[in-house]
């Protein structure tokens, strides 16, 4: 936590990850954003490695999310992208971790969120996936296309590993 406080205090002067003292920090990146953009631009594995190697883990999302943060609506293409990212992660000793990036607990709450987003004028809110908290068995089902062993690894083993290496955090006075 002390290192995180230092990072936040120095953040106005930090412009890239290369300027961060990585000691005692665990850094992750989501598949959406820079990573997926490079894939859409047909980046080769070397370019993906340059991004991924700076992190300790990469968050992988359920397939239905791809249509939300990309124009990729093809389920098989989304699965291939996920598999490719896992391969690049493994080549660079970076953990691929399944994440549903939940916005709410229950599946039914998705409709309430869509109504609120529509009310405040968010465009295409009907296209957003159902961002509810998925239980372990639901996440295993989401990633079953990887095979049972790999699905278990990204859903359970890798997430537990990250959780285990994070010490109990007590606020620094």
Tab-separated table of N, CA and C in Angstrom:
chain	number	residue	atom	x	y	z
A	1	UNK	N	0.832	-1.189	0.000
A	1	UNK	CA	0.000	0.000	0.000
A	1	UNK	C	0.876	1.252	0.000
A	2	UNK	N	1.993	1.164	0.723
A	2	UNK	CA	2.908	2.305	0.774
A	2	UNK	C	3.418	2.647	-0.637
A	3	UNK	N	3.759	1.618	-1.420
A	3	UNK	CA	4.229	1.853	-2.789
A	3	UNK	C	3.124	2.463	-3.654
A	4	UNK	N	1.891	2.029	-3.420
A	4	UNK	CA	0.760	2.591	-4.162
A	4	UNK	C	0.565	4.061	-3.793
A	5	UNK	N	0.688	4.397	-2.508
A	5	UNK	CA	0.592	5.794	-2.087
A	5	UNK	C	1.667	6.638	-2.776
A	6	UNK	N	2.891	6.106	-2.835
A	6	UNK	CA	3.973	6.832	-3.514
A	6	UNK	C	3.628	7.050	-4.989
A	7	UNK	N	3.103	6.006	-5.611
A	7	UNK	CA	2.736	6.092	-7.017
A	7	UNK	C	1.681	7.177	-7.241
A	8	UNK	N	0.688	7.197	-6.390
A	8	UNK	CA	-0.369	8.205	-6.513
A	8	UNK	C	0.195	9.606	-6.270
A	9	UNK	N	1.050	9.748	-5.279
A	9	UNK	CA	1.641	11.054	-4.996
A	9	UNK	C	2.485	11.569	-6.152
A	10	UNK	N	3.159	10.655	-6.837
A	10	UNK	CA	4.029	11.046	-7.950
A	10	UNK	C	3.324	11.022	-9.306
A	11	UNK	N	2.056	10.654	-9.324
A	11	UNK	CA	1.360	10.443	-10.598
A	11	UNK	C	1.354	11.639	-11.543
A	12	UNK	N	1.325	12.891	-11.063
A	12	UNK	CA	1.361	13.989	-12.047
A	12	UNK	C	2.628	13.992	-12.907
A	13	UNK	N	3.694	13.413	-12.403
A	13	UNK	CA	4.948	13.378	-13.160
A	13	UNK	C	5.202	12.074	-13.877
A	14	UNK	N	4.262	11.127	-13.827
A	14	UNK	CA	4.448	9.822	-14.463
A	14	UNK	C	3.665	9.791	-15.769
A	15	UNK	N	4.362	9.509	-16.847
A	15	UNK	CA	3.715	9.502	-18.151
A	15	UNK	C	3.725	8.146	-18.835
A	16	UNK	N	4.440	7.178	-18.255
A	16	UNK	CA	4.454	5.837	-18.838
A	16	UNK	C	4.771	4.817	-17.745
A	17	UNK	N	4.467	3.561	-18.047
A	17	UNK	CA	4.764	2.491	-17.090
A	17	UNK	C	6.255	2.335	-16.848
A	18	UNK	N	7.061	2.756	-17.805
A	18	UNK	CA	8.513	2.632	-17.657
A	18	UNK	C	9.048	3.509	-16.520
A	19	UNK	N	8.276	4.524	-16.115
A	19	UNK	CA	8.711	5.433	-15.062
A	19	UNK	C	8.281	4.966	-13.673
A	20	UNK	N	7.595	3.836	-13.605
A	20	UNK	CA	7.081	3.343	-12.329
A	20	UNK	C	8.061	2.374	-11.695
A	21	UNK	N	8.326	2.574	-10.400
A	21	UNK	CA	9.121	1.621	-9.639
A	21	UNK	C	8.206	0.433	-9.343
A	22	UNK	N	8.472	-0.708	-9.965
A	22	UNK	CA	7.584	-1.877	-9.887
A	22	UNK	C	7.707	-2.642	-8.571
A	23	UNK	N	8.645	-2.235	-7.720
A	23	UNK	CA	8.840	-2.955	-6.467
A	23	UNK	C	7.541	-2.955	-5.662
A	24	UNK	N	7.113	-4.133	-5.246
A	24	UNK	CA	5.926	-4.314	-4.407
A	24	UNK	C	4.610	-3.952	-5.097
A	25	UNK	N	4.604	-3.861	-6.388
A	25	UNK	CA	3.367	-3.590	-7.122
A	25	UNK	C	3.052	-4.757	-8.047
A	26	UNK	N	1.780	-5.007	-8.245
A	26	UNK	CA	1.313	-6.014	-9.191
A	26	UNK	C	0.481	-5.264	-10.222
A	27	UNK	N	0.899	-5.331	-11.478
A	27	UNK	CA	0.208	-4.575	-12.521
A	27	UNK	C	-0.534	-5.500	-13.471
A	28	UNK	N	-1.733	-5.096	-13.828
A	28	UNK	CA	-2.533	-5.862	-14.766
A	28	UNK	C	-3.090	-4.971	-15.854
A	29	UNK	N	-3.525	-5.598	-16.925
A	29	UNK	CA	-4.128	-4.890	-18.046
A	29	UNK	C	-5.362	-5.668	-18.490
A	30	UNK	N	-6.352	-4.944	-18.903
A	30	UNK	CA	-7.557	-5.570	-19.436
A	30	UNK	C	-7.359	-5.843	-20.914
A	31	UNK	N	-8.064	-6.840	-21.413
A	31	UNK	CA	-7.992	-7.140	-22.841
A	31	UNK	C	-8.542	-5.977	-23.660
A	32	UNK	N	-9.529	-5.255	-23.089
A	32	UNK	CA	-10.075	-4.122	-23.831
A	32	UNK	C	-9.101	-2.960	-23.750
A	33	UNK	N	-9.158	-2.079	-24.687
A	33	UNK	CA	-8.249	-0.941	-24.711
A	33	UNK	C	-7.102	-1.192	-25.673
A	34	UNK	N	-5.898	-0.873	-25.210
A	34	UNK	CA	-4.706	-0.943	-26.046
A	34	UNK	C	-4.489	-2.329	-26.654
A	35	UNK	N	-4.701	-3.341	-25.863
A	35	UNK	CA	-4.441	-4.710	-26.313
A	35	UNK	C	-5.363	-5.116	-27.458
A	36	UNK	N	-6.652	-4.932	-27.283
A	36	UNK	CA	-7.597	-5.323	-28.334
A	36	UNK	C	-7.428	-4.436	-29.561
A	37	UNK	N	-7.079	-3.174	-29.353
A	37	UNK	CA	-6.877	-2.260	-30.487
A	37	UNK	C	-5.733	-2.749	-31.368
A	38	UNK	N	-4.655	-3.200	-30.753
A	38	UNK	CA	-3.512	-3.719	-31.524
A	38	UNK	C	-3.918	-4.968	-32.314
A	39	UNK	N	-4.737	-5.808	-31.722
A	39	UNK	CA	-5.185	-7.017	-32.413
A	39	UNK	C	-6.050	-6.649	-33.608
A	40	UNK	N	-6.941	-5.703	-33.427
A	40	UNK	CA	-7.801	-5.244	-34.525
A	40	UNK	C	-6.958	-4.666	-35.660
A	41	UNK	N	-5.844	-4.028	-35.296
A	41	UNK	CA	-4.928	-3.459	-36.288
A	41	UNK	C	-3.996	-4.509	-36.880
A	42	UNK	N	-4.261	-5.785	-36.593
A	42	UNK	CA	-3.477	-6.910	-37.106
A	42	UNK	C	-2.026	-6.909	-36.637
A	43	UNK	N	-1.813	-6.520	-35.397
A	43	UNK	CA	-0.466	-6.538	-34.837
A	43	UNK	C	0.035	-7.978	-34.747
A	44	UNK	N	1.341	-8.137	-34.941
A	44	UNK	CA	1.906	-9.474	-34.791
A	44	UNK	C	2.171	-9.738	-33.307
A	45	UNK	N	2.571	-10.969	-32.992
A	45	UNK	CA	2.776	-11.354	-31.598
A	45	UNK	C	3.861	-10.525	-30.918
A	46	UNK	N	4.864	-10.088	-31.664
A	46	UNK	CA	5.942	-9.269	-31.078
A	46	UNK	C	5.384	-7.958	-30.529
A	47	UNK	N	4.462	-7.337	-31.277
A	47	UNK	CA	3.853	-6.096	-30.801
A	47	UNK	C	3.005	-6.338	-29.558
A	48	UNK	N	2.284	-7.459	-29.545
A	48	UNK	CA	1.481	-7.801	-28.372
A	48	UNK	C	2.379	-8.078	-27.176
A	49	UNK	N	3.509	-8.738	-27.417
A	49	UNK	CA	4.450	-9.034	-26.349
A	49	UNK	C	4.980	-7.759	-25.708
A	50	UNK	N	5.232	-6.725	-26.515
A	50	UNK	CA	5.728	-5.451	-25.981
A	50	UNK	C	4.739	-4.838	-25.000
A	51	UNK	N	3.463	-5.052	-25.247
A	51	UNK	CA	2.439	-4.541	-24.331
A	51	UNK	C	2.350	-5.442	-23.103
A	52	UNK	N	2.190	-6.728	-23.340
A	52	UNK	CA	1.921	-7.686	-22.276
A	52	UNK	C	3.092	-7.836	-21.305
A	53	UNK	N	4.316	-7.767	-21.786
A	53	UNK	CA	5.477	-8.011	-20.926
A	53	UNK	C	5.614	-6.990	-19.790
A	54	UNK	N	4.938	-5.867	-19.881
A	54	UNK	CA	5.012	-4.844	-18.831
A	54	UNK	C	4.093	-5.155	-17.648
A	55	UNK	N	3.291	-6.222	-17.769
A	55	UNK	CA	2.281	-6.510	-16.761
A	55	UNK	C	2.495	-7.879	-16.128
A	56	UNK	N	1.840	-8.057	-14.991
A	56	UNK	CA	1.897	-9.337	-14.283
A	56	UNK	C	0.739	-10.239	-14.682
A	57	UNK	N	-0.375	-9.637	-15.115
A	57	UNK	CA	-1.528	-10.420	-15.543
A	57	UNK	C	-2.343	-9.655	-16.577
A	58	UNK	N	-3.118	-10.412	-17.350
A	58	UNK	CA	-4.037	-9.855	-18.335
A	58	UNK	C	-5.435	-10.361	-18.008
A	59	UNK	N	-6.388	-9.439	-17.927
A	59	UNK	CA	-7.774	-9.812	-17.657
A	59	UNK	C	-8.471	-10.221	-18.945
A	60	UNK	N	-9.071	-11.397	-18.919
A	60	UNK	CA	-9.823	-11.914	-20.064
A	60	UNK	C	-11.307	-11.857	-19.726
A	61	UNK	N	-12.111	-11.442	-20.667
A	61	UNK	CA	-13.546	-11.309	-20.427
A	61	UNK	C	-14.345	-12.387	-21.137
A	62	UNK	N	-15.580	-12.617	-20.675
A	62	UNK	CA	-16.474	-13.517	-21.403
A	62	UNK	C	-16.645	-13.041	-22.852
A	63	UNK	N	-16.903	-13.967	-23.738
A	63	UNK	CA	-16.989	-13.687	-25.171
A	63	UNK	C	-18.017	-12.604	-25.503
A	64	UNK	N	-19.147	-12.581	-24.807
A	64	UNK	CA	-20.186	-11.604	-25.139
A	64	UNK	C	-19.707	-10.163	-24.955
A	65	UNK	N	-18.629	-9.942	-24.222
A	65	UNK	CA	-18.119	-8.589	-24.009
A	65	UNK	C	-17.465	-8.001	-25.257
A	66	UNK	N	-16.956	-8.854	-26.134
A	66	UNK	CA	-16.227	-8.369	-27.301
A	66	UNK	C	-17.048	-7.409	-28.146
A	67	UNK	N	-18.324	-7.703	-28.320
A	67	UNK	CA	-19.179	-6.826	-29.108
A	67	UNK	C	-19.395	-5.472	-28.456
A	68	UNK	N	-19.140	-5.389	-27.155
A	68	UNK	CA	-19.320	-4.154	-26.407
A	68	UNK	C	-18.150	-3.204	-26.620
A	69	UNK	N	-16.927	-3.706	-26.476
A	69	UNK	CA	-15.782	-2.801	-26.575
A	69	UNK	C	-15.015	-2.923	-27.892
A	70	UNK	N	-15.543	-3.693	-28.822
A	70	UNK	CA	-14.979	-3.756	-30.178
A	70	UNK	C	-16.140	-3.911	-31.141
A	71	UNK	N	-15.815	-3.999	-32.385
A	71	UNK	CA	-16.845	-4.287	-33.389
A	71	UNK	C	-16.887	-5.779	-33.703
A	72	UNK	N	-16.184	-6.573	-32.890
A	72	UNK	CA	-16.114	-8.013	-33.112
A	72	UNK	C	-17.375	-8.662	-32.566
A	73	UNK	N	-18.218	-9.118	-33.461
A	73	UNK	CA	-19.468	-9.767	-33.060
A	73	UNK	C	-19.389	-11.282	-33.282
A	74	UNK	N	-18.392	-11.714	-34.024
A	74	UNK	CA	-18.231	-13.124	-34.356
A	74	UNK	C	-17.647	-13.872	-33.155
A	75	UNK	N	-18.419	-14.801	-32.623
A	75	UNK	CA	-18.019	-15.545	-31.423
A	75	UNK	C	-16.726	-16.341	-31.651
A	76	UNK	N	-16.590	-16.966	-32.802
A	76	UNK	CA	-15.388	-17.772	-33.047
A	76	UNK	C	-14.144	-16.884	-33.152
A	77	UNK	N	-14.288	-15.697	-33.725
A	77	UNK	CA	-13.166	-14.767	-33.800
A	77	UNK	C	-12.760	-14.292	-32.400
A	78	UNK	N	-13.738	-14.014	-31.560
A	78	UNK	CA	-13.455	-13.587	-30.187
A	78	UNK	C	-12.735	-14.693	-29.415
A	79	UNK	N	-13.155	-15.929	-29.631
A	79	UNK	CA	-12.496	-17.054	-28.954
A	79	UNK	C	-11.053	-17.197	-29.418
A	80	UNK	N	-10.815	-17.034	-30.701
A	80	UNK	CA	-9.451	-17.134	-31.232
A	80	UNK	C	-8.566	-16.014	-30.683
A	81	UNK	N	-9.116	-14.819	-30.555
A	81	UNK	CA	-8.360	-13.705	-29.983
A	81	UNK	C	-7.978	-14.025	-28.543
A	82	UNK	N	-8.914	-14.537	-27.775
A	82	UNK	CA	-8.637	-14.892	-26.385
A	82	UNK	C	-7.540	-15.955	-26.311
A	83	UNK	N	-7.644	-16.964	-27.155
A	83	UNK	CA	-6.621	-18.019	-27.171
A	83	UNK	C	-5.250	-17.455	-27.553
A	84	UNK	N	-5.240	-16.526	-28.500
A	84	UNK	CA	-3.979	-15.915	-28.924
A	84	UNK	C	-3.357	-15.117	-27.776
A	85	UNK	N	-4.175	-14.374	-27.065
A	85	UNK	CA	-3.665	-13.590	-25.945
A	85	UNK	C	-3.120	-14.509	-24.856
A	86	UNK	N	-3.793	-15.598	-24.593
A	86	UNK	CA	-3.308	-16.565	-23.604
A	86	UNK	C	-1.950	-17.106	-24.032
A	87	UNK	N	-1.793	-17.434	-25.295
A	87	UNK	CA	-0.514	-17.957	-25.792
A	87	UNK	C	0.602	-16.926	-25.622
A	88	UNK	N	0.327	-15.666	-25.938
A	88	UNK	CA	1.330	-14.614	-25.778
A	88	UNK	C	1.644	-14.406	-24.300
A	89	UNK	N	0.620	-14.465	-23.454
A	89	UNK	CA	0.836	-14.344	-22.004
A	89	UNK	C	1.772	-15.436	-21.509
A	90	UNK	N	1.462	-16.658	-21.874
A	90	UNK	CA	2.259	-17.787	-21.401
A	90	UNK	C	3.698	-17.721	-21.889
A	91	UNK	N	3.887	-17.240	-23.099
A	91	UNK	CA	5.229	-17.095	-23.659
A	91	UNK	C	6.044	-16.067	-22.874
A	92	UNK	N	5.348	-15.107	-22.253
A	92	UNK	CA	6.010	-14.017	-21.537
A	92	UNK	C	5.850	-14.092	-20.018
A	93	UNK	N	5.451	-15.265	-19.516
A	93	UNK	CA	5.271	-15.470	-18.074
A	93	UNK	C	4.339	-14.435	-17.435
A	94	UNK	N	3.256	-14.137	-18.139
A	94	UNK	CA	2.219	-13.233	-17.650
A	94	UNK	C	0.959	-14.075	-17.468
A	95	UNK	N	0.285	-13.900	-16.346
A	95	UNK	CA	-0.888	-14.725	-16.053
A	95	UNK	C	-2.134	-14.241	-16.797
A	96	UNK	N	-2.771	-15.123	-17.549
A	96	UNK	CA	-4.092	-14.785	-18.090
A	96	UNK	C	-5.136	-15.084	-17.009
A	97	UNK	N	-5.988	-14.117	-16.730
A	97	UNK	CA	-6.963	-14.250	-15.643
A	97	UNK	C	-8.353	-13.910	-16.149
A	98	UNK	N	-9.304	-14.773	-15.871
A	98	UNK	CA	-10.690	-14.531	-16.254
A	98	UNK	C	-11.304	-13.489	-15.329
A	99	UNK	N	-12.037	-12.561	-15.917
A	99	UNK	CA	-12.698	-11.521	-15.144
A	99	UNK	C	-14.010	-11.150	-15.804
A	100	UNK	N	-15.057	-11.029	-14.999
A	100	UNK	CA	-16.322	-10.589	-15.591
A	100	UNK	C	-16.526	-9.085	-15.410
A	101	UNK	N	-15.596	-8.425	-14.729
A	101	UNK	CA	-15.669	-6.977	-14.520
A	101	UNK	C	-17.097	-6.546	-14.203
A	102	UNK	N	-17.649	-7.171	-13.194
A	102	UNK	CA	-19.056	-6.980	-12.831
A	102	UNK	C	-19.374	-5.547	-12.401
A	103	UNK	N	-20.536	-5.089	-12.825
A	103	UNK	CA	-21.054	-3.786	-12.427
A	103	UNK	C	-22.155	-3.943	-11.385
A	104	UNK	N	-22.716	-5.142	-11.270
A	104	UNK	CA	-23.785	-5.412	-10.317
A	104	UNK	C	-23.798	-6.895	-9.998
A	105	UNK	N	-24.553	-7.269	-8.962
A	105	UNK	CA	-24.502	-8.637	-8.450
A	105	UNK	C	-25.392	-9.600	-9.228
A	106	UNK	N	-26.630	-9.250	-9.435
A	106	UNK	CA	-27.590	-10.186	-10.010
A	106	UNK	C	-27.859	-9.903	-11.482
A	107	UNK	N	-28.061	-10.944	-12.248
A	107	UNK	CA	-28.305	-10.832	-13.681
A	107	UNK	C	-29.472	-9.905	-13.999
A	108	UNK	N	-30.527	-9.978	-13.202
A	108	UNK	CA	-31.710	-9.147	-13.449
A	108	UNK	C	-31.432	-7.650	-13.304
A	109	UNK	N	-30.377	-7.304	-12.577
A	109	UNK	CA	-30.050	-5.887	-12.389
A	109	UNK	C	-29.581	-5.228	-13.680
A	110	UNK	N	-29.234	-6.032	-14.667
A	110	UNK	CA	-28.798	-5.494	-15.955
A	110	UNK	C	-29.864	-4.645	-16.612
A	111	UNK	N	-31.097	-5.051	-16.484
A	111	UNK	CA	-32.194	-4.282	-17.080
A	111	UNK	C	-32.329	-2.921	-16.406
A	112	UNK	N	-32.188	-2.878	-15.105
A	112	UNK	CA	-32.235	-1.596	-14.382
A	112	UNK	C	-31.111	-0.682	-14.853
A	113	UNK	N	-29.923	-1.242	-15.023
A	113	UNK	CA	-28.783	-0.435	-15.474
A	113	UNK	C	-29.030	0.105	-16.875
A	114	UNK	N	-29.568	-0.724	-17.759
A	114	UNK	CA	-29.867	-0.265	-19.117
A	114	UNK	C	-30.879	0.890	-19.104
A	115	UNK	N	-31.888	0.788	-18.260
A	115	UNK	CA	-32.894	1.846	-18.162
A	115	UNK	C	-32.246	3.146	-17.689
A	116	UNK	N	-31.396	3.048	-16.670
A	116	UNK	CA	-30.712	4.243	-16.162
A	116	UNK	C	-29.786	4.852	-17.214
A	117	UNK	N	-29.031	4.017	-17.900
A	117	UNK	CA	-28.130	4.523	-18.932
A	117	UNK	C	-28.903	5.186	-20.064
A	118	UNK	N	-30.007	4.578	-20.452
A	118	UNK	CA	-30.842	5.159	-21.490
A	118	UNK	C	-31.393	6.513	-21.031
A	119	UNK	N	-31.807	6.579	-19.785
A	119	UNK	CA	-32.377	7.802	-19.222
A	119	UNK	C	-31.375	8.955	-19.259
A	120	UNK	N	-30.102	8.653	-18.947
A	120	UNK	CA	-29.097	9.727	-18.944
A	120	UNK	C	-28.506	9.973	-20.332
A	121	UNK	N	-28.984	9.234	-21.322
A	121	UNK	CA	-28.588	9.507	-22.699
A	121	UNK	C	-27.400	8.736	-23.242
A	122	UNK	N	-27.028	7.641	-22.612
A	122	UNK	CA	-25.919	6.830	-23.113
A	122	UNK	C	-26.374	6.109	-24.380
A	123	UNK	N	-25.609	6.306	-25.447
A	123	UNK	CA	-25.956	5.666	-26.719
A	123	UNK	C	-25.636	4.176	-26.679
A	124	UNK	N	-26.409	3.408	-27.403
A	124	UNK	CA	-26.188	1.972	-27.567
A	124	UNK	C	-26.140	1.195	-26.251
A	125	UNK	N	-26.846	1.677	-25.239
A	125	UNK	CA	-26.811	0.978	-23.951
A	125	UNK	C	-27.432	-0.414	-24.048
A	126	UNK	N	-28.277	-0.636	-25.055
A	126	UNK	CA	-28.869	-1.962	-25.242
A	126	UNK	C	-27.850	-2.978	-25.747
A	127	UNK	N	-26.729	-2.501	-26.267
A	127	UNK	CA	-25.704	-3.384	-26.809
A	127	UNK	C	-24.725	-3.867	-25.742
A	128	UNK	N	-24.790	-3.292	-24.554
A	128	UNK	CA	-23.862	-3.694	-23.504
A	128	UNK	C	-24.203	-5.091	-23.005
A	129	UNK	N	-23.184	-5.860	-22.670
A	129	UNK	CA	-23.434	-7.207	-22.144
A	129	UNK	C	-24.032	-7.134	-20.750
A	130	UNK	N	-24.472	-8.261	-20.269
A	130	UNK	CA	-25.016	-8.332	-18.920
A	130	UNK	C	-23.833	-8.435	-17.951
A	131	UNK	N	-23.489	-7.348	-17.323
A	131	UNK	CA	-22.274	-7.229	-16.520
A	131	UNK	C	-22.494	-7.628	-15.056
A	132	UNK	N	-23.120	-8.765	-14.855
A	132	UNK	CA	-23.395	-9.209	-13.488
A	132	UNK	C	-22.255	-10.086	-12.967
A	133	UNK	N	-22.215	-10.225	-11.652
A	133	UNK	CA	-21.195	-11.028	-10.985
A	133	UNK	C	-21.450	-12.508	-11.261
A	134	UNK	N	-20.544	-13.129	-11.988
A	134	UNK	CA	-20.694	-14.545	-12.311
A	134	UNK	C	-19.971	-15.389	-11.262
A	135	UNK	N	-20.630	-16.435	-10.831
A	135	UNK	CA	-20.034	-17.371	-9.879
A	135	UNK	C	-18.998	-18.216	-10.613
A	136	UNK	N	-18.197	-18.937	-9.853
A	136	UNK	CA	-17.111	-19.727	-10.426
A	136	UNK	C	-17.613	-20.686	-11.499
A	137	UNK	N	-18.688	-21.407	-11.226
A	137	UNK	CA	-19.176	-22.363	-12.225
A	137	UNK	C	-19.654	-21.660	-13.493
A	138	UNK	N	-20.193	-20.460	-13.355
A	138	UNK	CA	-20.613	-19.690	-14.531
A	138	UNK	C	-19.397	-19.219	-15.336
A	139	UNK	N	-18.351	-18.810	-14.631
A	139	UNK	CA	-17.132	-18.380	-15.329
A	139	UNK	C	-16.453	-19.570	-16.012
A	140	UNK	N	-16.458	-20.725	-15.356
A	140	UNK	CA	-15.895	-21.916	-15.993
A	140	UNK	C	-16.665	-22.241	-17.276
A	141	UNK	N	-17.977	-22.081	-17.244
A	141	UNK	CA	-18.796	-22.318	-18.437
A	141	UNK	C	-18.476	-21.291	-19.524
A	142	UNK	N	-18.213	-20.040	-19.132
A	142	UNK	CA	-17.873	-18.989	-20.103
A	142	UNK	C	-16.580	-19.314	-20.861
A	143	UNK	N	-15.658	-19.985	-20.177
A	143	UNK	CA	-14.345	-20.251	-20.772
A	143	UNK	C	-14.143	-21.728	-21.126
A	144	UNK	N	-15.206	-22.496	-21.207
A	144	UNK	CA	-15.095	-23.925	-21.492
A	144	UNK	C	-14.487	-24.197	-22.867
A	145	UNK	N	-14.574	-23.250	-23.783
A	145	UNK	CA	-13.989	-23.425	-25.118
A	145	UNK	C	-12.467	-23.554	-25.067
A	146	UNK	N	-11.862	-23.202	-23.933
A	146	UNK	CA	-10.416	-23.356	-23.771
A	146	UNK	C	-10.027	-24.773	-23.376
A	147	UNK	N	-11.008	-25.581	-23.051
A	147	UNK	CA	-10.773	-26.912	-22.492
A	147	UNK	C	-10.867	-26.807	-20.983
A	148	UNK	N	-11.238	-27.882	-20.334
A	148	UNK	CA	-11.509	-27.820	-18.888
A	148	UNK	C	-10.282	-27.429	-18.064
A	149	UNK	N	-9.099	-27.940	-18.418
A	149	UNK	CA	-7.894	-27.611	-17.660
A	149	UNK	C	-7.525	-26.142	-17.768
A	150	UNK	N	-7.509	-25.625	-18.986
A	150	UNK	CA	-7.134	-24.222	-19.203
A	150	UNK	C	-8.194	-23.294	-18.611
A	151	UNK	N	-9.466	-23.648	-18.749
A	151	UNK	CA	-10.541	-22.833	-18.165
A	151	UNK	C	-10.350	-22.752	-16.649
A	152	UNK	N	-10.073	-23.879	-16.015
A	152	UNK	CA	-9.861	-23.900	-14.563
A	152	UNK	C	-8.653	-23.040	-14.185
A	153	UNK	N	-7.622	-23.112	-14.999
A	153	UNK	CA	-6.413	-22.324	-14.738
A	153	UNK	C	-6.701	-20.822	-14.757
A	154	UNK	N	-7.392	-20.338	-15.807
A	154	UNK	CA	-7.622	-18.895	-15.909
A	154	UNK	C	-8.710	-18.404	-14.958
A	155	UNK	N	-9.669	-19.259	-14.638
A	155	UNK	CA	-10.772	-18.850	-13.758
A	155	UNK	C	-10.409	-19.008	-12.288
A	156	UNK	N	-9.753	-20.097	-11.923
A	156	UNK	CA	-9.526	-20.391	-10.500
A	156	UNK	C	-8.052	-20.248	-10.117
A	157	UNK	N	-7.181	-21.037	-10.737
A	157	UNK	CA	-5.781	-21.099	-10.311
A	157	UNK	C	-5.090	-19.736	-10.373
A	158	UNK	N	-5.148	-19.078	-11.517
A	158	UNK	CA	-4.425	-17.811	-11.678
A	158	UNK	C	-5.004	-16.690	-10.819
A	159	UNK	N	-6.336	-16.647	-10.697
A	159	UNK	CA	-6.932	-15.600	-9.869
A	159	UNK	C	-6.584	-15.818	-8.401
A	160	UNK	N	-6.587	-17.061	-7.965
A	160	UNK	CA	-6.204	-17.345	-6.580
A	160	UNK	C	-4.732	-17.018	-6.333
A	161	UNK	N	-3.891	-17.264	-7.322
A	161	UNK	CA	-2.467	-16.945	-7.176
A	161	UNK	C	-2.282	-15.446	-6.924
A	162	UNK	N	-2.924	-14.616	-7.730
A	162	UNK	CA	-2.807	-13.162	-7.547
A	162	UNK	C	-3.343	-12.769	-6.171
A	163	UNK	N	-4.477	-13.311	-5.797
A	163	UNK	CA	-5.055	-13.015	-4.484
A	163	UNK	C	-4.094	-13.407	-3.357
A	164	UNK	N	-3.451	-14.557	-3.509
A	164	UNK	CA	-2.554	-15.053	-2.466
A	164	UNK	C	-1.282	-14.220	-2.313
A	165	UNK	N	-0.797	-13.613	-3.381
A	165	UNK	CA	0.446	-12.842	-3.260
A	165	UNK	C	0.204	-11.408	-2.772
A	166	UNK	N	-1.047	-11.019	-2.675
A	166	UNK	CA	-1.360	-9.700	-2.133
A	166	UNK	C	-1.486	-9.823	-0.630
A	167	UNK	N	-0.647	-9.095	0.062
A	167	UNK	CA	-0.694	-9.162	1.521
A	167	UNK	C	-1.888	-8.387	2.049
A	168	UNK	N	-2.240	-8.682	3.288
A	168	UNK	CA	-3.307	-7.912	3.921
A	168	UNK	C	-2.890	-6.442	3.943
A	169	UNK	N	-3.764	-5.595	3.521
A	169	UNK	CA	-3.441	-4.177	3.410
A	169	UNK	C	-3.973	-3.415	4.631
A	170	UNK	N	-3.084	-2.716	5.252
A	170	UNK	CA	-3.452	-1.847	6.361
A	170	UNK	C	-3.075	-0.420	5.946
A	171	UNK	N	-3.955	0.525	6.149
A	171	UNK	CA	-3.643	1.909	5.751
A	171	UNK	C	-2.357	2.412	6.420
A	172	UNK	N	-1.577	3.168	5.669
A	172	UNK	CA	-0.342	3.762	6.187
A	172	UNK	C	-0.720	5.131	6.743
A	173	UNK	N	-0.380	5.376	8.001
A	173	UNK	CA	-0.746	6.690	8.582
A	173	UNK	C	-0.062	7.842	7.860
